[in-house]
Coordinates of C-alpha atoms in Angstrom, one line a residue:
M23 CA 181.7 179.3 62.1
P24 CA 178.1 178.0 62.4
A25 CA 176.7 177.3 65.9
S26 CA 177.6 173.9 67.3
T27 CA 179.2 172.8 64.1
T28 CA 181.5 169.8 64.5
T29 CA 184.3 169.6 61.9
T30 CA 187.2 167.4 61.3
A31 CA 189.6 170.3 60.5
P32 CA 190.9 172.6 63.2
A33 CA 189.2 176.0 63.5
V34 CA 191.0 179.2 64.4
L35 CA 189.4 182.0 66.5
T36 CA 191.0 185.2 67.4
A37 CA 190.5 187.4 70.4
K38 CA 192.0 190.1 72.6
A39 CA 191.0 188.6 75.9
L40 CA 189.6 185.3 77.3
L41 CA 186.9 185.0 79.9
L42 CA 186.8 181.6 81.7
D43 CA 184.1 179.9 83.6
M44 CA 185.4 177.5 86.3
D45 CA 183.2 174.5 87.1
G46 CA 183.0 172.2 84.1
T47 CA 185.4 174.4 82.1
L48 CA 188.6 174.5 84.1
V49 CA 187.7 172.3 87.1
N50 CA 185.7 169.0 87.1
S51 CA 183.6 169.5 90.3
D52 CA 180.7 167.3 89.3
A53 CA 181.2 164.8 92.1
V54 CA 180.9 167.5 94.8
V55 CA 178.0 169.4 93.0
E56 CA 176.0 166.2 92.6
R57 CA 176.6 165.1 96.2
C58 CA 175.5 168.4 97.6
W59 CA 172.6 169.1 95.3
R60 CA 171.2 165.6 95.4
E61 CA 170.9 165.8 99.2
W62 CA 169.4 169.3 99.0
A63 CA 166.8 168.1 96.5
V64 CA 165.8 165.1 98.5
S65 CA 165.5 167.2 101.7
H66 CA 163.0 169.4 99.9
G67 CA 161.0 166.5 98.4
L68 CA 162.4 167.1 94.9
D69 CA 163.6 164.7 92.2
P70 CA 167.4 164.9 92.4
E71 CA 167.8 164.0 88.7
E72 CA 165.5 166.9 87.7
A73 CA 167.4 169.2 90.1
L74 CA 170.7 168.3 88.5
K75 CA 169.4 169.4 85.1
V76 CA 169.4 173.1 86.2
V77 CA 172.2 173.5 88.8
H78 CA 175.1 173.9 86.4
G79 CA 176.3 177.4 85.7
R80 CA 174.0 179.3 88.0
Q81 CA 174.4 180.7 91.5
G82 CA 172.7 178.5 94.0
Y83 CA 170.0 180.9 95.0
A84 CA 169.0 181.1 91.3
T85 CA 168.8 177.3 91.0
M86 CA 166.7 177.2 94.2
A87 CA 164.3 179.8 92.7
I88 CA 163.8 177.7 89.7
L89 CA 163.2 174.5 91.7
L90 CA 161.0 176.2 94.4
P91 CA 159.4 179.1 92.6
N92 CA 156.9 179.9 95.2
R93 CA 159.1 180.4 98.2
P94 CA 160.6 183.7 99.4
M95 CA 163.9 184.6 97.8
E96 CA 165.4 185.4 101.2
L97 CA 165.2 181.7 102.0
N98 CA 167.0 180.9 98.8
H99 CA 169.8 183.3 99.7
A100 CA 170.0 181.9 103.2
E101 CA 170.2 178.3 102.0
N102 CA 172.7 179.2 99.3
A103 CA 175.0 180.5 102.0
V104 CA 174.9 177.1 103.7
M105 CA 175.4 175.3 100.4
L106 CA 178.4 177.5 99.5
A107 CA 180.0 176.7 102.9
R108 CA 179.5 173.0 102.4
E109 CA 180.7 173.0 98.8
T110 CA 183.8 174.9 99.9
A111 CA 184.7 172.4 102.5
D112 CA 184.2 169.4 100.2
T113 CA 186.9 169.0 97.6
D114 CA 186.9 165.3 97.4
G115 CA 187.0 164.2 93.7
I116 CA 187.8 167.6 92.3
V117 CA 190.3 167.4 89.4
P118 CA 191.3 169.7 86.5
I119 CA 189.5 169.4 83.2
G120 CA 191.6 167.7 80.6
G121 CA 194.3 170.0 79.3
A122 CA 193.5 172.7 81.9
P123 CA 197.0 172.9 83.5
E124 CA 198.7 173.3 80.1
F125 CA 196.0 175.8 78.9
M126 CA 196.5 178.0 82.0
R127 CA 200.2 178.0 81.5
A128 CA 199.7 179.0 77.9
I129 CA 197.6 182.0 78.8
A130 CA 199.5 183.1 81.9
G131 CA 200.8 186.3 80.3
L132 CA 197.7 187.1 78.2
P133 CA 194.6 189.1 79.1
H134 CA 192.2 186.7 80.8
A135 CA 189.7 186.6 83.7
L136 CA 187.8 184.1 85.7
V137 CA 184.0 184.6 85.6
T138 CA 182.3 182.2 87.9
S139 CA 179.1 181.7 89.7
A140 CA 181.1 180.5 92.7
D141 CA 182.0 183.0 95.5
A142 CA 185.6 183.9 96.1
A143 CA 186.1 181.2 98.8
L144 CA 184.7 178.4 96.7
A145 CA 186.6 179.5 93.6
S146 CA 189.9 179.5 95.6
A147 CA 189.1 176.1 97.2
R148 CA 188.3 174.4 93.9
M149 CA 191.1 176.0 91.8
G150 CA 193.5 175.0 94.6
A151 CA 192.2 171.5 94.8
A152 CA 192.7 171.2 91.0
R153 CA 196.1 172.8 91.4
L154 CA 195.3 175.5 88.9
P155 CA 196.4 179.1 89.3
L156 CA 193.8 181.7 90.1
P157 CA 193.7 184.4 87.4
E158 CA 194.6 187.9 88.7
V159 CA 191.2 189.2 87.4
R160 CA 188.3 187.4 89.0
V161 CA 184.5 188.1 88.8
T162 CA 182.9 185.9 91.5
A163 CA 179.4 185.8 92.9
E164 CA 180.0 188.7 95.2
C165 CA 180.9 191.0 92.3
V166 CA 177.5 190.8 90.5
E167 CA 173.9 191.5 91.2
A168 CA 172.5 188.9 88.7
S169 CA 173.5 185.2 88.1
K170 CA 174.2 183.7 84.8
P171 CA 172.4 183.5 82.3
H172 CA 172.5 187.3 82.8
P173 CA 175.5 188.7 81.0
E174 CA 176.6 191.0 83.9
G175 CA 179.6 188.8 85.0
F176 CA 181.1 188.6 81.5
L177 CA 180.6 192.3 80.8
K178 CA 182.3 193.1 84.1
G179 CA 185.2 190.8 83.2
A180 CA 185.7 192.5 79.8
A181 CA 185.5 195.9 81.5
E182 CA 188.1 195.0 84.1
L183 CA 190.4 193.8 81.3
G184 CA 189.7 197.0 79.3
V185 CA 188.6 195.0 76.2
D186 CA 185.5 195.4 74.1
P187 CA 183.0 192.5 74.6
A188 CA 183.1 191.7 70.9
D189 CA 186.9 191.1 71.2
C190 CA 186.4 188.6 74.0
I191 CA 186.0 184.8 73.8
V192 CA 184.2 183.0 76.6
F193 CA 184.9 179.4 77.6
E194 CA 181.8 177.7 79.1
D195 CA 180.2 174.3 79.7
S196 CA 176.6 175.1 80.8
A197 CA 173.4 176.3 79.2
A198 CA 173.2 179.2 81.6
G199 CA 176.9 180.2 81.0
I200 CA 176.7 179.9 77.2
A201 CA 173.5 182.1 77.2
A202 CA 175.3 184.7 79.4
G203 CA 178.2 184.8 77.0
K204 CA 176.0 185.3 74.0
A205 CA 173.9 187.9 75.7
A206 CA 177.2 189.8 76.4
G207 CA 177.9 189.9 72.7
M208 CA 180.8 187.5 72.9
R209 CA 181.7 184.4 71.1
V210 CA 181.5 181.2 73.2
I211 CA 183.7 178.1 73.0
G212 CA 181.7 175.2 74.5
I213 CA 183.7 172.8 76.7
G214 CA 182.6 169.2 77.3
P215 CA 179.5 167.2 76.9
R216 CA 177.0 169.6 78.4
A217 CA 177.9 172.5 76.0
A218 CA 177.3 171.1 72.5
E219 CA 173.5 171.3 72.5
H220 CA 173.4 175.0 73.6
G221 CA 174.7 176.6 70.4
P222 CA 178.3 177.8 71.2
A223 CA 180.3 179.3 68.4
A224 CA 182.5 176.2 68.6
H225 CA 182.7 173.1 70.7
V226 CA 185.6 171.0 71.9
P227 CA 185.7 168.0 74.3
D228 CA 188.1 169.6 76.7
L229 CA 191.0 172.1 76.9
A230 CA 193.5 169.7 75.5
S231 CA 191.8 170.4 72.2
V232 CA 192.7 174.2 72.4
E233 CA 196.1 175.4 71.2
V234 CA 197.0 179.0 72.2
T235 CA 199.4 181.2 70.2
T236 CA 199.8 184.9 69.9
A237 CA 200.3 187.2 66.9
P238 CA 202.8 190.1 66.7
D239 CA 199.9 192.6 67.4
G240 CA 199.2 190.8 70.7
S241 CA 196.0 189.1 69.6
I242 CA 195.3 185.6 70.9
H243 CA 194.8 182.8 68.3
L244 CA 193.0 179.7 69.4
T245 CA 193.3 176.6 67.3
L246 CA 190.5 174.2 68.1
T247 CA 190.5 170.5 67.3
P248 CA 186.9 169.3 67.7
A249 CA 185.9 165.9 68.8
A250 CA 186.2 163.2 66.1

């Protein structure tokens, strides 16, 4: 299917495993992210609107390095630790993405992993606030050396599931996440309004537009109904 093509007929993609981003894909955490990062940007004399253009999908230290390219990386890591603690404590306004509860129930017995730029504590807090189950296999910030858009996280997720990257499908909402999935040699389904312009293999408005079925050979079939 051509990149970012919007069609009126459902598309069907087949995989052996699914790799799921969290923020913007399973959980709508925009309210928290925007509160925290707006305040951080203002405190550093930055335009918060410009800052919000690069925060999604990356670990915080990587976002800080883009916004403040001339300061030592150790300061970014130190401030990121403070930011993570604040975001973990703030769950006000967190809700599941449309269709996420049903989607997670549908894939419960299938090979899948969470691959997120959040650390383990933040992932647990946000998935809990959205009342979504944490996948058994999780690749969080502590598990990788490099942030998305580097493919390390997705490649580790595939390895932990014992599935070839080419047989995995990534669910992502951000430019950095979509780039990471592509760099890992995986097909990417873009979720929500941020995803469409970044060239995913397919794009849907939310997870309510994804129907999950399995074939006798155990492969996962995803029927996608794009936005009208």
